[in-house]
XYZ file of N, CA and C in Angstrom:
618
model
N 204.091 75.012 89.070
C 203.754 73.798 89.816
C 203.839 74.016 91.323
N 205.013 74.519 91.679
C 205.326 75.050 93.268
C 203.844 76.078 93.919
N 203.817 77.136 93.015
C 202.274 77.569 93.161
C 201.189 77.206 93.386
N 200.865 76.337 92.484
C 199.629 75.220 92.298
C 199.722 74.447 94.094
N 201.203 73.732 94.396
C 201.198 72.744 95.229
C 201.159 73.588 96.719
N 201.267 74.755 96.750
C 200.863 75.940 97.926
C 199.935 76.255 97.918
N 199.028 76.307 96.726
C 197.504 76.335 97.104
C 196.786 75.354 97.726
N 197.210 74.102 97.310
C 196.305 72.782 97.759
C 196.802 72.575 98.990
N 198.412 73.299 99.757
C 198.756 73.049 101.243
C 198.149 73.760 101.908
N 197.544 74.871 101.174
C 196.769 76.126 101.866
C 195.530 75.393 102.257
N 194.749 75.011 100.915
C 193.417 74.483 100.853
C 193.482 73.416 101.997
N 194.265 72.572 101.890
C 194.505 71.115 103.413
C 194.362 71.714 104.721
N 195.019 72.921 104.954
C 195.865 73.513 106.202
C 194.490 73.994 106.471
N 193.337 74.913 106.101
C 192.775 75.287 106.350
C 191.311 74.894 106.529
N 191.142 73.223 105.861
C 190.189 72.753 105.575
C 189.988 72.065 106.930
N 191.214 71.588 107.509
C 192.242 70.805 108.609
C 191.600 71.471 110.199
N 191.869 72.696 109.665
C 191.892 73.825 110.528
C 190.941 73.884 111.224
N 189.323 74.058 110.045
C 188.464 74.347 110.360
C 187.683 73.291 111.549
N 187.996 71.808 110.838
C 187.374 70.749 111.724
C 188.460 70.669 112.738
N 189.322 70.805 113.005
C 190.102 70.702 114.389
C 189.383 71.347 115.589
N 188.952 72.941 114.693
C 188.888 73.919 115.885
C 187.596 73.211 116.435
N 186.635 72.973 115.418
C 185.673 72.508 115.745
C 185.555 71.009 116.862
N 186.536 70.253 116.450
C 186.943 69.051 117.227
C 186.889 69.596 118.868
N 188.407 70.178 118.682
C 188.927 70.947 119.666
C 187.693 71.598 120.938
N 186.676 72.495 120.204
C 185.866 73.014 121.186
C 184.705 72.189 121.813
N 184.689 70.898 121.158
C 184.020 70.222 121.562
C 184.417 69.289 122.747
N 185.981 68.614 122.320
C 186.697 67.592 123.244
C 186.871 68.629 124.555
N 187.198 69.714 124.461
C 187.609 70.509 125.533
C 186.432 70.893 126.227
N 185.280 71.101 126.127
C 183.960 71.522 126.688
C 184.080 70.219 127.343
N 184.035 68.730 126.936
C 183.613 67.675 127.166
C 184.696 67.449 128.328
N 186.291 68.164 128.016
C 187.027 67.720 129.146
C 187.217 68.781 130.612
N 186.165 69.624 130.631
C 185.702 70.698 131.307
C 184.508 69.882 132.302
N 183.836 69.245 131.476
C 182.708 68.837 131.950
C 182.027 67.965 133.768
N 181.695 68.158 134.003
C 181.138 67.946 135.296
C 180.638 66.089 135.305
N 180.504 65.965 133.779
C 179.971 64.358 133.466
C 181.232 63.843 133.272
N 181.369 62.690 134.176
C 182.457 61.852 134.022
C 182.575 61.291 132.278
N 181.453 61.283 132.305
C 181.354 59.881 130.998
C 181.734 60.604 129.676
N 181.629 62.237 129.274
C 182.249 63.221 128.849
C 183.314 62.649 128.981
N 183.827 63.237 130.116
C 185.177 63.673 130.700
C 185.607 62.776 130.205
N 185.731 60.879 130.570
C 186.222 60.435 129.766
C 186.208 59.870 128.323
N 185.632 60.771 127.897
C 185.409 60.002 126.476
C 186.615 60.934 126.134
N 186.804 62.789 126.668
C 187.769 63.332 125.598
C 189.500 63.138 126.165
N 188.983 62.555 127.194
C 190.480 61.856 127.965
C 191.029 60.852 126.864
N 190.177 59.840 126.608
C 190.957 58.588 125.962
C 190.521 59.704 123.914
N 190.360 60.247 124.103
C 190.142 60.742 122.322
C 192.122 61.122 122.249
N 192.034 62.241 122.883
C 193.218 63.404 123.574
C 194.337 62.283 122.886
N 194.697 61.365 123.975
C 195.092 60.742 124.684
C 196.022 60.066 122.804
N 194.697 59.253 122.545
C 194.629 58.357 121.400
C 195.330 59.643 120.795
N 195.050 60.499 119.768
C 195.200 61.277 118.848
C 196.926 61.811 119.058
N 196.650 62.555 120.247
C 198.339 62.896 120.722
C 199.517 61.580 120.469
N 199.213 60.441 121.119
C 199.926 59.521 121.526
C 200.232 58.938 119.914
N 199.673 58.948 118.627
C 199.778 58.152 117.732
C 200.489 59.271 116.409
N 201.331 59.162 115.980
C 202.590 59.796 115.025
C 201.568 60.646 113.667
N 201.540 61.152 113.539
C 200.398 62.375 112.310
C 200.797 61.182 111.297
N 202.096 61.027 110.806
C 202.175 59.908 109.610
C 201.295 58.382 109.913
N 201.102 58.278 111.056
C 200.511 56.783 111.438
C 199.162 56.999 110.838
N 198.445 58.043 111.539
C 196.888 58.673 111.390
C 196.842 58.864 109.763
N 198.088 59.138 109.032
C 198.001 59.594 107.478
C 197.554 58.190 106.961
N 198.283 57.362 107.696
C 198.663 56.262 106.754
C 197.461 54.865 106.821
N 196.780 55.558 108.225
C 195.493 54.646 108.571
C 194.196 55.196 107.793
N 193.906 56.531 108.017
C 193.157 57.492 106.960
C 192.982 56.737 105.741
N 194.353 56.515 104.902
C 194.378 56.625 103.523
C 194.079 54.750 102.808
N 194.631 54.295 104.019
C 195.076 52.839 103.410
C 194.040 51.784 104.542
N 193.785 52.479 105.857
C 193.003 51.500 106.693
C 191.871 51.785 106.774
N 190.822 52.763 106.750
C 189.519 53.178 106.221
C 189.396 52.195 105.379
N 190.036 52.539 104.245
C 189.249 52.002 102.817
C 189.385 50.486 103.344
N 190.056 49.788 104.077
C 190.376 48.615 103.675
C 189.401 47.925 104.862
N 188.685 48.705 105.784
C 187.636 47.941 106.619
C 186.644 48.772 106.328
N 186.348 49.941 105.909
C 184.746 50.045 105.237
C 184.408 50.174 103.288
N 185.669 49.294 102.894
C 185.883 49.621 101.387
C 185.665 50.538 100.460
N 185.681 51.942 101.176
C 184.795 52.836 100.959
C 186.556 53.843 100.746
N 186.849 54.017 99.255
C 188.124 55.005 99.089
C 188.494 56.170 99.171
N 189.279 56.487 99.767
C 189.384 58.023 100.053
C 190.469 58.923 99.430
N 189.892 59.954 99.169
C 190.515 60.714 98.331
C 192.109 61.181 98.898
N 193.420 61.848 98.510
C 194.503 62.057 99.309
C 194.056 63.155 100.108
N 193.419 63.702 99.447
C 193.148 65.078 100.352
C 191.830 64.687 101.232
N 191.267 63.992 101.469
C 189.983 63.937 102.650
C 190.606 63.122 103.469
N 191.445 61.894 102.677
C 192.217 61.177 103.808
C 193.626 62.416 104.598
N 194.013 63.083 104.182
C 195.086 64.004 105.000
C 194.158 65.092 105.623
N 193.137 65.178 105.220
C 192.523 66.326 106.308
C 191.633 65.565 107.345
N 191.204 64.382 107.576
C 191.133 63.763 108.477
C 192.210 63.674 109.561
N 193.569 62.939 109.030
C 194.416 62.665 109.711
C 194.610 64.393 110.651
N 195.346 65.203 109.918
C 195.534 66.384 110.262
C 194.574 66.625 111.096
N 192.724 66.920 110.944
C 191.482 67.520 112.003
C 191.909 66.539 113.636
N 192.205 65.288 113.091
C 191.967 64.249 114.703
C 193.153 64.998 115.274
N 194.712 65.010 114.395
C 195.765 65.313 114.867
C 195.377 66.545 115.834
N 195.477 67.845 115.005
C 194.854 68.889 115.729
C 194.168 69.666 116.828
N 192.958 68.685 116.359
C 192.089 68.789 117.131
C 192.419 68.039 118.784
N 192.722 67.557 118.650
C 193.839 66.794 120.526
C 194.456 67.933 120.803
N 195.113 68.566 120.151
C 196.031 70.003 120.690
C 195.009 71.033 120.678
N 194.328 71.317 120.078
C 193.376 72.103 120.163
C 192.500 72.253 121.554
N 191.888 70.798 121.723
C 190.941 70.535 122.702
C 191.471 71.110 123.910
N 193.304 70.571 124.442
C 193.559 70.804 125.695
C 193.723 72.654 125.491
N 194.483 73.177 124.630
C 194.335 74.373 124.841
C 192.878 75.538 124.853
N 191.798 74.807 124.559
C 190.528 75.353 125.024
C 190.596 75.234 126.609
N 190.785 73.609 126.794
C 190.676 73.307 128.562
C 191.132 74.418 129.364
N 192.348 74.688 128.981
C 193.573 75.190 129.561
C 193.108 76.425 129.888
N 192.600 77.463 128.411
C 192.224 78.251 128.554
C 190.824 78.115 129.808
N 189.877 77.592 129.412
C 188.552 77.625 130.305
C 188.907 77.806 131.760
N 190.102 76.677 132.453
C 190.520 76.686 133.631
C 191.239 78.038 134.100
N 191.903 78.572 133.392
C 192.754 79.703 133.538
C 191.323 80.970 133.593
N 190.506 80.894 133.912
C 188.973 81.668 134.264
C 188.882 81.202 135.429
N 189.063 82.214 136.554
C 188.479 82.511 138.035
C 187.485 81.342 138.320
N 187.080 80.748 139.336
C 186.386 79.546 138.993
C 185.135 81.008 139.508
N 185.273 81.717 140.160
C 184.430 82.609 140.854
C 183.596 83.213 140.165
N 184.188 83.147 138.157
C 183.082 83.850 137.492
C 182.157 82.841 136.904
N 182.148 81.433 136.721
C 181.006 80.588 136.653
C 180.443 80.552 137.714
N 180.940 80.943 139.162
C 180.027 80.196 140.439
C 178.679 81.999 140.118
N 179.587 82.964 140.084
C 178.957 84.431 140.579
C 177.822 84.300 138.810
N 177.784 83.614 137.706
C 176.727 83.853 136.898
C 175.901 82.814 136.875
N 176.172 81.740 137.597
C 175.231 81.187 138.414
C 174.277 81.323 139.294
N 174.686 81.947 140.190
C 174.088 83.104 141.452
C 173.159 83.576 140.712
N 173.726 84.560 140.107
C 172.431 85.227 139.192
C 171.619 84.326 138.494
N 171.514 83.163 138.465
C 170.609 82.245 137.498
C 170.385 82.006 136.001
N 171.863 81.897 135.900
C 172.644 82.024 133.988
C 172.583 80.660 134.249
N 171.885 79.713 132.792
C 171.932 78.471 133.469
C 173.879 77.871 132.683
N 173.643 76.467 132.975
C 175.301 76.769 132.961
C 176.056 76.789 131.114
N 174.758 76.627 130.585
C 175.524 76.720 128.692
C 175.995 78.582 128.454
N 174.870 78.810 129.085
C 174.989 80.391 128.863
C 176.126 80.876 129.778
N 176.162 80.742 130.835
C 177.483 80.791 131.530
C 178.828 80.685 131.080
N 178.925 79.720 130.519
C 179.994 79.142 129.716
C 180.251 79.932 128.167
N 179.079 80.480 127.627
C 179.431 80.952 126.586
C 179.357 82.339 126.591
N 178.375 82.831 127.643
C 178.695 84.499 128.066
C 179.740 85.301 128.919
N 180.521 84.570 129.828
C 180.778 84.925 130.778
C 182.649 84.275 130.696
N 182.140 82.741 130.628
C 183.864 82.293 130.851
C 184.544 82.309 129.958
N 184.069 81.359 128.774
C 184.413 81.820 127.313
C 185.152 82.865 126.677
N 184.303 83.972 126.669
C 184.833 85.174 126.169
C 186.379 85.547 126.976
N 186.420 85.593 128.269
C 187.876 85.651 128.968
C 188.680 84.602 128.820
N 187.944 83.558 128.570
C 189.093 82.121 128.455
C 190.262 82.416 126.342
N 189.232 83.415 125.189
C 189.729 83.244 124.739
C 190.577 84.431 124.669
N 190.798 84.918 125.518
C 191.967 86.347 125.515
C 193.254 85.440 125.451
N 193.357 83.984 126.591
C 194.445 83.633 126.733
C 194.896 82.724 126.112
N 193.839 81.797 125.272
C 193.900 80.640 123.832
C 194.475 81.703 122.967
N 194.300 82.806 122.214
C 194.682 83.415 121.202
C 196.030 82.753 121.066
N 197.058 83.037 122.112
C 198.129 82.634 121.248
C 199.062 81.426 120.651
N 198.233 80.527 121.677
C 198.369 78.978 121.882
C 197.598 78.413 120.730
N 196.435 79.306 120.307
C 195.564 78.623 118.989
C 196.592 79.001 117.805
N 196.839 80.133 117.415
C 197.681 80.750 116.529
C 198.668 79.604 116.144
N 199.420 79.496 117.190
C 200.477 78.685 116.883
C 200.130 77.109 116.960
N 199.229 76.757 117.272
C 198.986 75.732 116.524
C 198.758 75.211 115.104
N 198.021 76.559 114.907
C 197.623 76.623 113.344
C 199.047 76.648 112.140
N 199.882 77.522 112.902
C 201.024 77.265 112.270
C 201.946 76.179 111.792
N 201.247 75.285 113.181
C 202.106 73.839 112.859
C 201.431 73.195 112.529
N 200.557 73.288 112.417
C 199.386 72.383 111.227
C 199.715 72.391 109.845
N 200.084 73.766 109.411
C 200.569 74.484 108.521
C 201.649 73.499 107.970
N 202.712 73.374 108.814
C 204.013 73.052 108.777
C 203.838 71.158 108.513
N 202.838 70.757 109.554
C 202.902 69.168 109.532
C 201.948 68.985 108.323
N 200.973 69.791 106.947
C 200.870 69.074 105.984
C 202.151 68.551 105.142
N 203.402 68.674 104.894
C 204.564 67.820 104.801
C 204.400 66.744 104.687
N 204.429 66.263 106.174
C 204.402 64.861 106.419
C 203.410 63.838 105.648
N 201.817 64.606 104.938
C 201.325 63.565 104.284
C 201.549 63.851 103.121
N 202.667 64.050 102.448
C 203.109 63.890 101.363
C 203.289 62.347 101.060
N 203.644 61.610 102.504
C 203.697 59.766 102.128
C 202.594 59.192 101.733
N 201.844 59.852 101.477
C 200.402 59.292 101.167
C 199.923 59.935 99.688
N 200.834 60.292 98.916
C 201.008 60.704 97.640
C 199.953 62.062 97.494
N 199.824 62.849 98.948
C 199.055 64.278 98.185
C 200.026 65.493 97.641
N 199.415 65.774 96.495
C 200.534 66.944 95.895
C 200.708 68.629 96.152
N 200.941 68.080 97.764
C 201.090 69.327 98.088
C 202.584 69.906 97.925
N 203.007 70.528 98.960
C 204.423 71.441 98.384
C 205.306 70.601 98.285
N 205.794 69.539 99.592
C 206.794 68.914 99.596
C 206.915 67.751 98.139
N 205.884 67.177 98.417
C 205.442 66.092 97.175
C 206.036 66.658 96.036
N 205.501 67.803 95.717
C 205.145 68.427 94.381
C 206.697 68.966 94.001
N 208.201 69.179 95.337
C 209.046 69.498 94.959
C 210.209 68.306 94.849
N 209.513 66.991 95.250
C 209.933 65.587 95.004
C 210.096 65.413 93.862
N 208.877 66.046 92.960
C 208.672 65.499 91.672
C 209.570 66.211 90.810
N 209.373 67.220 91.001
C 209.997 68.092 90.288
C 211.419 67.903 90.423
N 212.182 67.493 91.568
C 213.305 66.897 91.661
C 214.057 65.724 90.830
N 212.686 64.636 90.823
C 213.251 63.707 90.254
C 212.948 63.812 88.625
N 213.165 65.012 87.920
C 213.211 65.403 86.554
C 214.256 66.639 86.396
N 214.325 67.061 87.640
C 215.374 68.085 87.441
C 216.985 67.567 87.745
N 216.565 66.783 88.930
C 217.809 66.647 89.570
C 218.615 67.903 90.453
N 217.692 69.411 90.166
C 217.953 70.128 91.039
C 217.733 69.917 92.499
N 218.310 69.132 93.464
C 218.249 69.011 95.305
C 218.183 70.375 95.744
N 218.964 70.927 95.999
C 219.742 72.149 96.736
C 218.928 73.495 96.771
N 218.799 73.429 95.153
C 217.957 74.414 94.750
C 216.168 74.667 95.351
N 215.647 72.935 94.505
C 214.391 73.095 95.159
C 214.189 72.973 96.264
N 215.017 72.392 97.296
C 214.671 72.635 98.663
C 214.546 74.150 99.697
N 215.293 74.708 98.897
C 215.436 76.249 99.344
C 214.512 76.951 98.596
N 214.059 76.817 97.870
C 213.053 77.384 97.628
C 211.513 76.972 98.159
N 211.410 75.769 98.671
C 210.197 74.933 99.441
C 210.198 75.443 100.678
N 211.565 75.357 101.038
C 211.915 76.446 102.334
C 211.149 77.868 102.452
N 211.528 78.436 101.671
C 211.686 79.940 101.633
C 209.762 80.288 101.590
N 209.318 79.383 100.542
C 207.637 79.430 100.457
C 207.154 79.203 101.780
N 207.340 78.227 102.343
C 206.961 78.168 103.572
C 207.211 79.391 104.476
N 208.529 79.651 104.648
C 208.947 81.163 105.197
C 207.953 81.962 104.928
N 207.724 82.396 103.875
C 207.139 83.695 103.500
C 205.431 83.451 104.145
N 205.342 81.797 103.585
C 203.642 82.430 104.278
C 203.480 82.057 105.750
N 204.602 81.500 106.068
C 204.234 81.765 107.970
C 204.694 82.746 108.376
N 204.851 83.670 107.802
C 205.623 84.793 108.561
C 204.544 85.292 108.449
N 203.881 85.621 107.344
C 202.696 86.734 106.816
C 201.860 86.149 108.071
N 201.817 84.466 108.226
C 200.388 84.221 109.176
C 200.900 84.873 111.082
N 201.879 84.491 110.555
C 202.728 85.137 112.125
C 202.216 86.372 112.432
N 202.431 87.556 111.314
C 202.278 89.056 111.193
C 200.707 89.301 111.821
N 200.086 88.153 110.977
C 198.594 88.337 111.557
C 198.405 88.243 112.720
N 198.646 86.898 112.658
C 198.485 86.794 114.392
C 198.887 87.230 115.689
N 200.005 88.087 115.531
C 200.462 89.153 116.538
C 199.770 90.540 116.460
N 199.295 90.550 115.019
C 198.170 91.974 115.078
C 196.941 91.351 115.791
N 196.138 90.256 115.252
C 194.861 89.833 115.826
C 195.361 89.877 117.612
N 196.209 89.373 117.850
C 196.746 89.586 119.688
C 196.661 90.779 120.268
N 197.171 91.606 119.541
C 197.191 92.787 120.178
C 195.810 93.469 120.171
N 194.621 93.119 119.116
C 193.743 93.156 119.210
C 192.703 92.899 120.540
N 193.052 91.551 120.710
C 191.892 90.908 121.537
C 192.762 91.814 122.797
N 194.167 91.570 123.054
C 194.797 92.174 123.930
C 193.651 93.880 124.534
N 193.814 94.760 123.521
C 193.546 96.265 123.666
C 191.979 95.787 123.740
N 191.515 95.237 123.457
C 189.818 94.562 123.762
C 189.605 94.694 125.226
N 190.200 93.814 125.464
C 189.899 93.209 126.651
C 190.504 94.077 128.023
């Protein structure tokens, strides 16, 4: 069962993942942007997403969707929503962060040359902006990882859930918690392992 409920935290974490990053490179282009009306749209997104508790977003997902477009959502589309908006706010500023942390001198100098400015942005600043996201993305992903947990209140049977249950038939506490522990351990470490090899990668790249 513990197995089973690490696959479906895997399957969340990564499903989560995918639309965050995607979120993320979008709000952050937009909070880069030269258009105010951009600019603020990913100001008040950021803003909203950061400012409101991952369990709030779980609990609006699952129970306030359905209840103003009557339209029901599954535990798992409602927690990978919550999780992508969550995310994706942390995501977005660490694209920004990264983009800014680029010389402003190498968008003005591939300009000069007459790169118009998408290509600029994706030939030139981009590629150096993500030497220094690598490790700020990584570890986000990790705690993405870590905050599917929290929508366990929304009855998905992922690890924590799944060692609730199993609790309240065992009555083992002590036990299954250290072992919910320890699962978690093992696969953030492995994602850790990666991600300090993929670093040193882009690192010796670049």
């Amino acid at each position: 069962m513990l197995l089973i409920a690490m696959g479906r935290t895997l399957e969340l974490t990564f499903l989560s993942l995918f639309f965050a990053t995607v979120i993320g490179l979008i709000f952050g282009l937009f909070n880069v942007s030269r258009i105010k009306f951009l600019h603020a749209i990913a100001y008040i997104y950021i803003d909203i997403a950061r400012g409101v508790p991952l369990i709030v977003l779980g609990f609006f997902t699952y129970f306030g969707i359905p209840g103003i477009t009557g339209v029901k959502l599954s535990a798992l589309v409602a927690g990978m929503i919550a999780l992508s908006l969550n995310a994706g706010a942390y995501m977005a500023e660490i694209i920004r962060a990264g983009i800014q942390s680029v010389d402003k001198g190498q968008m003005e100098a591939a300009r000069s040359l007459g790169l118009p400015y998408r290509k600029a942005m994706s030939k030139v600043v981009m590629p150096q902006a993500i030497k220094t996201m690598v490790p700020s993305i990584i570890n986000q992903y990790i705690i993405t990882l870590k905050d599917t947990s929290i929508l366990s209140v929304i009855g998905f049977p992922e690890l924590v859930k799944t060692g609730q249950i199993i609790i309240a038939r065992t009555y083992e506490t002590a036990l299954m918690w250290v072992i919910v522990g320890v699962m978690y351990l093992i696969v953030i470490t492995i994602l850790s392992a990666i991600a300090k090899r993929l670093e040193r990668r882009v690192s010796y790249a670049g």
